[in-house]
Coordinates of C-alpha atoms and ligand atoms in Angstrom, one line a residue:
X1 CA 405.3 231.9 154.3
X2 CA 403.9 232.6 157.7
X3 CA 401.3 233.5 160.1
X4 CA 399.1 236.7 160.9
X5 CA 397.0 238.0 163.7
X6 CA 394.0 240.0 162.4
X7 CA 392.6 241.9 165.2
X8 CA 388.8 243.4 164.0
X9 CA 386.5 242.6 162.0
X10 CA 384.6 245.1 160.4
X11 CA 384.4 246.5 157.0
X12 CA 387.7 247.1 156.3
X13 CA 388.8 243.5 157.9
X14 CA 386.4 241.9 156.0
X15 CA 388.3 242.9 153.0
X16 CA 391.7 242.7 154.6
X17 CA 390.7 239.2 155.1
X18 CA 389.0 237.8 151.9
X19 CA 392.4 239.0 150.3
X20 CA 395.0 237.5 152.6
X21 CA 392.8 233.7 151.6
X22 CA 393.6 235.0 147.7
X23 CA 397.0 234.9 149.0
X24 CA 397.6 232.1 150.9
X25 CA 401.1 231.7 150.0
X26 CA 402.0 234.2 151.6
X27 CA 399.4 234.3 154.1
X28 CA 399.5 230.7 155.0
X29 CA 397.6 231.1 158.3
X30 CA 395.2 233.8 159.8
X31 CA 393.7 234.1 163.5
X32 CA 390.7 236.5 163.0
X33 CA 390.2 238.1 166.4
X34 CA 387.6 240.8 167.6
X35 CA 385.2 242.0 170.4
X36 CA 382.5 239.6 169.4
X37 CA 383.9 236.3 167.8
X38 CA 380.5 235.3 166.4
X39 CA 381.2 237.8 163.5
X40 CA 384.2 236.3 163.1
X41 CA 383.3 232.5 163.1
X42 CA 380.6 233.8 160.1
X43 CA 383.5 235.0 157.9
X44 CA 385.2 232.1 158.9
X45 CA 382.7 229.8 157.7
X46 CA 382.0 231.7 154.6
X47 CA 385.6 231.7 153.3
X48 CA 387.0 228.5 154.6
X49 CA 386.5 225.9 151.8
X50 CA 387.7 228.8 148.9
X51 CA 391.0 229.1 150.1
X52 CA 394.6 227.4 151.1
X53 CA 394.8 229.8 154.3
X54 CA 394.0 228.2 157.5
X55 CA 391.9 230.4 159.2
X56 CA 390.9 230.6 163.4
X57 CA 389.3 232.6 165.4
X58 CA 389.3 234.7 168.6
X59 CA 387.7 236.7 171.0
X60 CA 389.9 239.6 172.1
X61 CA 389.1 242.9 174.4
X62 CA 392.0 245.1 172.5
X63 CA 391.6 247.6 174.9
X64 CA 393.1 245.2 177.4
X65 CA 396.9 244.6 177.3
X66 CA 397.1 241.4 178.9
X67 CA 394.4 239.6 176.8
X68 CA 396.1 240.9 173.9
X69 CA 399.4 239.6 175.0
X70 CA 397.9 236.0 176.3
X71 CA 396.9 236.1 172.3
X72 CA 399.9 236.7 170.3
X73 CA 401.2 233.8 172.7
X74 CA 398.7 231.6 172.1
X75 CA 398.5 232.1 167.9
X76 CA 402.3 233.0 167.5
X77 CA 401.7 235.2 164.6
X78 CA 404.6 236.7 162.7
X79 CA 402.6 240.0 162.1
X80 CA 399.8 241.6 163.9
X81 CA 397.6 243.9 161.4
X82 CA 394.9 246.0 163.5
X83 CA 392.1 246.3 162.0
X84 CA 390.0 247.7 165.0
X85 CA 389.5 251.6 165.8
X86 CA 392.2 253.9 166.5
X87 CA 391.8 253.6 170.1
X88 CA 393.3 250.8 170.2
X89 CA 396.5 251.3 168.7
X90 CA 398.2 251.9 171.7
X91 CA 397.0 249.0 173.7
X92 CA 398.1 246.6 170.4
X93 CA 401.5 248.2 170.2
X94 CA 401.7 247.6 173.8
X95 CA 401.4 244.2 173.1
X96 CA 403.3 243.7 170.2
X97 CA 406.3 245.0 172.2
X98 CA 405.6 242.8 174.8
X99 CA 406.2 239.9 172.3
X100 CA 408.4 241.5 169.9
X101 CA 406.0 241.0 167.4
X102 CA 405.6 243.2 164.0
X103 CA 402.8 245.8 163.7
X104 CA 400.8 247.4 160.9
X105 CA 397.7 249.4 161.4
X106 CA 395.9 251.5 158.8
X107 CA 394.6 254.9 161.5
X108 CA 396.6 256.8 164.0
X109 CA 395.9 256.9 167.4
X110 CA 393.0 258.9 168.5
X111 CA 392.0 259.1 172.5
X112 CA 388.5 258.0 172.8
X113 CA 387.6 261.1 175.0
X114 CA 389.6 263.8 172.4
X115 CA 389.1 264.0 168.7
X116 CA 393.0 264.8 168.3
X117 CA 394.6 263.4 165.5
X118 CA 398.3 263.3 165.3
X119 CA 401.4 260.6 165.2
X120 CA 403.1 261.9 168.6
X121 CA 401.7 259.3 170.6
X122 CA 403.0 256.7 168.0
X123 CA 406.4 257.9 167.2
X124 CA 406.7 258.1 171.1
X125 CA 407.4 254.0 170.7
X126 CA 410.3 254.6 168.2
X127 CA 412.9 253.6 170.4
X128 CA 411.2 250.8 172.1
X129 CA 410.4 249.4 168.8
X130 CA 414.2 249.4 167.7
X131 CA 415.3 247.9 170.4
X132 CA 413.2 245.3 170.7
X133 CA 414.0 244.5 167.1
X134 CA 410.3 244.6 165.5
X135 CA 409.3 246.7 162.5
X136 CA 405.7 248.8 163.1
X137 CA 404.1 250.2 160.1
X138 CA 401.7 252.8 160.8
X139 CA 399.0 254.0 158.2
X140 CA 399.0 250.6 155.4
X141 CA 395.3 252.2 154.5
X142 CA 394.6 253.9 151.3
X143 CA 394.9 257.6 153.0
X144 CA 396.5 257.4 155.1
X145 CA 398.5 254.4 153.0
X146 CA 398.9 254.3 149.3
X147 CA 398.9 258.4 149.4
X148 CA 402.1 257.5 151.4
X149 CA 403.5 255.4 148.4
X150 CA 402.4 257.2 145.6
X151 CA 404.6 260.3 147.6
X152 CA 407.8 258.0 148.1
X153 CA 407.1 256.5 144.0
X154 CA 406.9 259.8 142.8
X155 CA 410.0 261.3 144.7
X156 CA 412.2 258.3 143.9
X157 CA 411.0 258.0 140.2
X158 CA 409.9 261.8 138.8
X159 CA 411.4 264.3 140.9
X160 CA 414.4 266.0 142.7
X161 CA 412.3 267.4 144.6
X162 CA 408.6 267.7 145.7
X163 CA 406.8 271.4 146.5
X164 CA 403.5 270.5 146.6
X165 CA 401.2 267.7 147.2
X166 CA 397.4 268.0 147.0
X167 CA 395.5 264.6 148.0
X168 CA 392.1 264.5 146.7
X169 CA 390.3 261.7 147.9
X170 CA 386.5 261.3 145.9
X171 CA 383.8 258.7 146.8
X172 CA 381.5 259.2 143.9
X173 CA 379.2 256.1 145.2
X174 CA 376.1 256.1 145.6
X175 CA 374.3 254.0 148.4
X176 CA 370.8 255.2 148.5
X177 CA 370.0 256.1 151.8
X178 CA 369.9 260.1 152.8
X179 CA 372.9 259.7 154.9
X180 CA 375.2 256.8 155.7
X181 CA 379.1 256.3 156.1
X182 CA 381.3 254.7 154.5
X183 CA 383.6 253.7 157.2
X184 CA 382.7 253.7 160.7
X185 CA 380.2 256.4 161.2
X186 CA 382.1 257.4 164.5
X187 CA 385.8 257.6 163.5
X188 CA 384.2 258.7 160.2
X189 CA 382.4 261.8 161.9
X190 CA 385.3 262.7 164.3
X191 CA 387.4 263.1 161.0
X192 CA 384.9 265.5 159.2
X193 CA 383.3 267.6 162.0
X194 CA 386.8 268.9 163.1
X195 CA 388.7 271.9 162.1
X196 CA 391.1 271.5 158.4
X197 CA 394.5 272.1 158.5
X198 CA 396.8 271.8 156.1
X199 CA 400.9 272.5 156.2
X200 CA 402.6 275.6 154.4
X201 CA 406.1 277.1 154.6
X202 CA 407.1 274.6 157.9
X203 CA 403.7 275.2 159.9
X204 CA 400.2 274.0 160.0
X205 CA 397.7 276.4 158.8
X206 CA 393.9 276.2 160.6
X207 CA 390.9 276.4 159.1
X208 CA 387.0 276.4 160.2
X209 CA 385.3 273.0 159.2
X210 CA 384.2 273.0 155.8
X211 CA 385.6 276.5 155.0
X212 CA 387.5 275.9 151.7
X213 CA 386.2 274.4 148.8
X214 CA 386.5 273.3 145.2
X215 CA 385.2 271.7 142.2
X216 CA 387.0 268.9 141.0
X217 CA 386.4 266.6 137.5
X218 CA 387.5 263.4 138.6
X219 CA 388.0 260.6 136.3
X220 CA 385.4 257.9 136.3
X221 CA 383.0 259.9 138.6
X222 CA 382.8 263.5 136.8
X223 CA 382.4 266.9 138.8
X224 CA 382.4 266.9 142.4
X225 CA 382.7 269.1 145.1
X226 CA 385.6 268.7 147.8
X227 CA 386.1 270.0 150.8
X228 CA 389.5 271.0 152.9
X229 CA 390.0 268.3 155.7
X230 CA 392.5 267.9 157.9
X231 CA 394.4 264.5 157.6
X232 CA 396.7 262.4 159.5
X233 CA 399.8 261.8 156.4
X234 CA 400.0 265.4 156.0
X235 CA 402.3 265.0 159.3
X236 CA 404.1 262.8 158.4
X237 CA 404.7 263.6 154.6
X238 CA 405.9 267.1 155.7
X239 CA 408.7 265.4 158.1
X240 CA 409.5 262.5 155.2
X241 CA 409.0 264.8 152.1
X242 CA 412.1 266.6 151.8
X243 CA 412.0 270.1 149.8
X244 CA 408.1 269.7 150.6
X245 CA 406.2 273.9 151.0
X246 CA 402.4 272.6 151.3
X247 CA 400.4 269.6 151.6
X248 CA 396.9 269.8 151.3
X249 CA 393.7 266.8 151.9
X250 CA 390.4 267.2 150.3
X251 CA 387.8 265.1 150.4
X252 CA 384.4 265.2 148.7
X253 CA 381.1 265.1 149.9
X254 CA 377.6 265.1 148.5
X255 CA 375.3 267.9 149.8
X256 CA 372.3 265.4 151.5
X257 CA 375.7 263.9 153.7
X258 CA 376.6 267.9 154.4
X259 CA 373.0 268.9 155.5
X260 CA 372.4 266.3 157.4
X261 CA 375.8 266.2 159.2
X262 CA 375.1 270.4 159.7
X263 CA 371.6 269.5 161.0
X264 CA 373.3 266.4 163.7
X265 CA 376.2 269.0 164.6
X266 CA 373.2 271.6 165.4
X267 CA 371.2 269.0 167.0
X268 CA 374.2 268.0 169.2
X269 CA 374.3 264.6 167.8
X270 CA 378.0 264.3 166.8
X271 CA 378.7 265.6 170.0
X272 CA 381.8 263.4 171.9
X273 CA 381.1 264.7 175.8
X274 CA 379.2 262.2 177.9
X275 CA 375.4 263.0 178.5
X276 CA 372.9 261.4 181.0
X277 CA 370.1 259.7 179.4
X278 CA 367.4 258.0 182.1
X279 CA 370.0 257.5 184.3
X280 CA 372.7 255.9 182.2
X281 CA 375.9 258.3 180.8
X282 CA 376.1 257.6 176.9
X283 CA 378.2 259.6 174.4
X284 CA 375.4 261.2 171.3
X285 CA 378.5 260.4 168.6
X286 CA 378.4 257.1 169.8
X287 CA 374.2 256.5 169.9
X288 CA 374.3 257.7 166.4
X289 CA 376.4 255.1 165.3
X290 CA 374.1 252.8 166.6
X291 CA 371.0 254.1 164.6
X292 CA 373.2 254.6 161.3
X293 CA 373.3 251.6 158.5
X294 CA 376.4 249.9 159.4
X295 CA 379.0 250.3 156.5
X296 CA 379.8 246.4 155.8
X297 CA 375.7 246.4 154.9
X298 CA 376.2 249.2 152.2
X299 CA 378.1 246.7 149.5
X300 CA 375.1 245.3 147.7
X301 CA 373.5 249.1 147.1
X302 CA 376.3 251.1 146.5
X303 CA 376.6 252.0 142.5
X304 CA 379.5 254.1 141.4
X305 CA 383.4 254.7 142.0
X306 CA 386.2 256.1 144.1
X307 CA 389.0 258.0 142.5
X308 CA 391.5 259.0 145.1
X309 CA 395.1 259.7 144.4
X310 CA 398.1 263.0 144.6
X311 CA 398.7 265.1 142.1
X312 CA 402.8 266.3 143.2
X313 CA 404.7 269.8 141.7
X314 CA 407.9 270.0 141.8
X315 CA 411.8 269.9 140.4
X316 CA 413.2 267.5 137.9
X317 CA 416.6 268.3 136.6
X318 CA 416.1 272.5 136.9
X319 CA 412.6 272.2 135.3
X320 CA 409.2 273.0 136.9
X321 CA 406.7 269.6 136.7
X322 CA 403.4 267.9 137.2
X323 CA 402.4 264.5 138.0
X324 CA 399.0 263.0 139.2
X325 CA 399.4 259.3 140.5
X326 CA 395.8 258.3 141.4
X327 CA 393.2 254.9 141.9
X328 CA 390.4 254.8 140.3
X329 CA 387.6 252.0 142.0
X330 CA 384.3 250.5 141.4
X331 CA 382.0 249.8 144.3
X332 CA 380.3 247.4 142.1
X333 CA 382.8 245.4 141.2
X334 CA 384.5 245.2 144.5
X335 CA 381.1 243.6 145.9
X336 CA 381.4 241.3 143.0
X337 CA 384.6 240.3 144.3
X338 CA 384.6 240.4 147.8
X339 CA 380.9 241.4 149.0
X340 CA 382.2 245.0 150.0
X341 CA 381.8 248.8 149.2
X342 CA 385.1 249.9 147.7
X343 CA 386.2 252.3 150.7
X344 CA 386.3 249.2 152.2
X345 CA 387.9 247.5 149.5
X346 CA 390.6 250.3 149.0
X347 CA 391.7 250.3 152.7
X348 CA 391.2 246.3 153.0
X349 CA 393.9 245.9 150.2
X350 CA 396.5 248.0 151.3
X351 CA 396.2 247.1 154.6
X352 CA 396.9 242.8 153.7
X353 CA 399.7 244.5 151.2
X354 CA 401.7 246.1 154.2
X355 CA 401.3 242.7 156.1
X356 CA 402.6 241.1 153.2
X357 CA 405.5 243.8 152.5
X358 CA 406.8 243.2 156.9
X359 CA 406.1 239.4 156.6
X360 CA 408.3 238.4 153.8
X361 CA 410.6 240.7 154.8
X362 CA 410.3 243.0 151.9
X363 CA 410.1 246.2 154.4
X364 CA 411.5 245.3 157.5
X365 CA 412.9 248.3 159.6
X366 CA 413.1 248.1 163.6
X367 CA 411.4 250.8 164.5
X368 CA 408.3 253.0 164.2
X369 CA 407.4 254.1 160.6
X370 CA 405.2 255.7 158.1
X371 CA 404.8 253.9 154.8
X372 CA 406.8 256.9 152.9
X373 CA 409.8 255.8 154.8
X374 CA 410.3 252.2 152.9
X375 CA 411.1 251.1 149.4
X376 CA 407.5 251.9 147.2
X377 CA 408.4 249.8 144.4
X378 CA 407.0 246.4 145.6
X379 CA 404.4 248.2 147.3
X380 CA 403.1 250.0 143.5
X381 CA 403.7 246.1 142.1
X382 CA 401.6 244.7 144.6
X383 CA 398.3 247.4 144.3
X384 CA 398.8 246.3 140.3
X385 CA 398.6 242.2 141.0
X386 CA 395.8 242.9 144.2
X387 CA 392.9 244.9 142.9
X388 CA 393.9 248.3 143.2
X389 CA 395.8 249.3 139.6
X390 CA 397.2 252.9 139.7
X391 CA 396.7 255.4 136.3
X392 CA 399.5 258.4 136.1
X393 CA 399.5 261.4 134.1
X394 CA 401.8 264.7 133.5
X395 CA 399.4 267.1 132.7
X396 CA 396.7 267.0 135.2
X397 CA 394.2 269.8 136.3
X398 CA 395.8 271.6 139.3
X399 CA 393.5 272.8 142.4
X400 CA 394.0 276.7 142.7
Ligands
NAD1 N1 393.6 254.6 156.0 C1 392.5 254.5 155.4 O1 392.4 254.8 154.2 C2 391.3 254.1 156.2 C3 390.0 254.3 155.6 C4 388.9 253.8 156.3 C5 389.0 253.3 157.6 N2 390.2 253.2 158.2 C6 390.4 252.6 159.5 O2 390.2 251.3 159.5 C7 389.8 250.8 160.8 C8 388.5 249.9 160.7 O3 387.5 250.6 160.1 P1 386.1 249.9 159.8 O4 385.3 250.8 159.0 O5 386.3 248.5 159.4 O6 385.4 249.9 161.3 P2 384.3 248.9 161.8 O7 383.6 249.6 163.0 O8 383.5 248.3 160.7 O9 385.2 247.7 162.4 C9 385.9 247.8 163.6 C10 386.1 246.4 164.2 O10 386.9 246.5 165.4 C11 386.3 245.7 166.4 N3 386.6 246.4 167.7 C12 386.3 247.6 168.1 N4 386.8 247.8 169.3 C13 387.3 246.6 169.7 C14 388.0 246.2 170.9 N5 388.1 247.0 172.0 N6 388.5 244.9 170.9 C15 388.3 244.1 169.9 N7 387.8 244.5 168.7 C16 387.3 245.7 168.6 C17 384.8 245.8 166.1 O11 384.1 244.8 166.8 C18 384.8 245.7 164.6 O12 384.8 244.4 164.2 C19 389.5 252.1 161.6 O13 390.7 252.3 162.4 C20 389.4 253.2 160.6 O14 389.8 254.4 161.0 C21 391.4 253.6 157.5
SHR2 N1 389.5 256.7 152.1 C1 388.8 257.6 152.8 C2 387.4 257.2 152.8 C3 386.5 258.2 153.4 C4 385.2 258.5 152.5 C5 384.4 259.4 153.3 N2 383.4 260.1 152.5 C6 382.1 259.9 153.1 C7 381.0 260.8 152.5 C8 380.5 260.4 151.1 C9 379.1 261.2 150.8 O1 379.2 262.2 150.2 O2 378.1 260.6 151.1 C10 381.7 258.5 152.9 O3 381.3 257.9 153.9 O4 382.0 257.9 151.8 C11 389.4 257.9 154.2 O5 389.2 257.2 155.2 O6 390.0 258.9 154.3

């Protein structure tokens, strides 16, 4: 079928990337590219021999337009799926306007300088996207991603309409060390250590970090407690969601990651302002990441699963309703598969899904979107066939 550009390669790549060789109809060609190739010639070497796909590699500085442009030139992909942080996202778009090439990334843009999450910066490229005739799908992760889908299934499948949405999202894996992250310990710290928010009655509500919280029995991990975050598809659900009075993200967290985090916040350690350290400026966020286990080295000692999914009230012919769409994930078994922790594995599948979904053609809209916005239907098919099957139910426990 065609050709994509895979720019990263970290944990979530990894994944992105083991599944695109599974699917090498569809993904008959791959250029892996990041900051340091090496990383990419090892997966390279690992997965080359198991699969149809033709795979290269690259080195690429995605900060730097013109690099990025002299690549997509160079490979021709038909899709370009970032898989580096969200400081790049600009940078990539940039460059896939440059050479009218589709766009997918799974995290919206975030300045490096500014922990300040929101789609304006994004949606600014609407227009340029249209005209140039090239489809950019923003968010093809599992949350922001498949939270996105489930919201568009169950609008176009159970509802009139949709008054509330509450996304729970619980890792109930355990990897053994004290403290560690999942995802990248700086995007994932960022995310946590800011204020919550969540939208009520047409306007975002502010709250401290941390400040609400409930208990939660989720399927295949048992009770947990979760924690009010702010997240980035409660933006753009409340614009795509129509009839929509409150969205709400919470995420769990074991207490040893919550003291620990409290005594690094206290510490200064998360910290995102530039310090002098013998005579060299370096950001504290970004040393701790450096002294944390990186997250693609957590897959062989991580036991347990992730359930994430929505659970949606609303109207269906005059009558009040319930419905819980939700994932449920085993960290095992995803090593098994693909050597990875499954927060890895459930962003790394959606993430090769969207590429799929622009590059046959499936969703192809010239302009700047949000995954709500297309058809969910092949989308729901494709989590089924790829490793991520969805459970439903009518009557599930509602957070108070
Ligand atoms: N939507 C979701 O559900 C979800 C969940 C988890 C992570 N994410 C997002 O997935 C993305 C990847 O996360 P990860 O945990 O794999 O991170 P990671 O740190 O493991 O990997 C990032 C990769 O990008 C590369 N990179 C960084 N800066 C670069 C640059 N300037 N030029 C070229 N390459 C560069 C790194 O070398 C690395 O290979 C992040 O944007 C993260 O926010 C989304
Ligand atoms: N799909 C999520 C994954 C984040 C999981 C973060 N939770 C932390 C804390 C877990 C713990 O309690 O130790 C993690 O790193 O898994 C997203 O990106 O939104």
């Amino acid at each position: 079928m065609g050709k994509a550009l895979i720019i990263g390669c970290g944990g979530v790549a990894s994944v992105a990337i083991h599944k695109c060789c599974q699917n090498s109809e569809v993904f008959e060609e791959i250029c892996i590219a990041s900051r340091t190739v090496s990383k990419c010639d090892a997966l390279k070497e690992k997965l080359q021999g198991t699969t149809k796909t033709k795979i290269t590699t690259a080195q690429v500085n995605a900060d730097n337009v013109d690099e990025l442009i002299a690549l997509i030139n160079e490979v021709k992909p038909d899709v370009v799926l970032n898989l580096a942080l969200p400081y790049q996202d600009l940078t990539i778009m940039d460059a896939c306007l440059a050479t009218k090439t589709h766009y997918i990334d799974t995290a919206n843009y975030e300045p490096e300088d500014t922990a300040k999450f929101e789609y304006s910066w994004q949606w600014a490229y609407r227009e340029k996207f249209e005209e140039a005739g090239i489809t950019a799908l923003l968010g093809s992760g599992f949350d922001p991603g498949v939270t996105g889908v489930f919201s568009a299934y169950a609008l176009k499948h159970e509802f009139d309409e949709i008054n509330y949405i509450d996304i729970l999202d619980c890792n109930g894996g355990d990897h053994g060390y004290p403290f560690a992250t999942n995802f990248n310990p700086e995007i994932n710290i960022r995310e946590v250590s800011a204020k919550g928010s969540y939208w009520e009655d047409g306007h975002w509500v502010e709250t401290e970090p941390m400040e609400i919280k409930r208990e939660y029995n989720f399927e295949g991990v048992g009770e947990k407690d979760m924690y009010l975050l702010h997240h980035e598809e409660i933006e753009s659900l409340a614009l795509n969601i129509p009839g929509i009075k409150r969205i709400r993200f919470f995420m769990t967290f074991g207490q040893s990651y919550l003291t620990h985090l409290k005594c690094l916040e206290n510490v200064g350690m998360t910290s995102i302002e530039p310090i002098m350290y013998e005579g060299k400026e370096i950001i504290p966020l970004q040393f701790l990441k450096a002294v944390l286990p990186d997250p693609a080295s957590l897959g062989p000692r991580t036991k347990g699963k992730t359930n994430i999914g929505c659970i949606f009230q609303g109207k269906k012919d005059g009558k009040e309703k319930t419905y819980y769409l939700y994932n449920i994930c085993d960290h095992e078994e995803c090593y098994k598969e693909v050597g990875s922790q499954a927060v890895a594995y459930t962003t790394g599948v959606p993430a090769m899904i969207g590429a799929m979904m622009v590059m046959t053609g499936k969703w192809n809209k010239p302009g700047v979107h949000n995954i709500e916005e297309f058809d969910p239907d092949p989308f729901m098919d494709a989590l089924n066939k790829w490793g991520l099957p969805w459970k439903e139910t009518h009557t599930p426990v509602l957070v108070d």
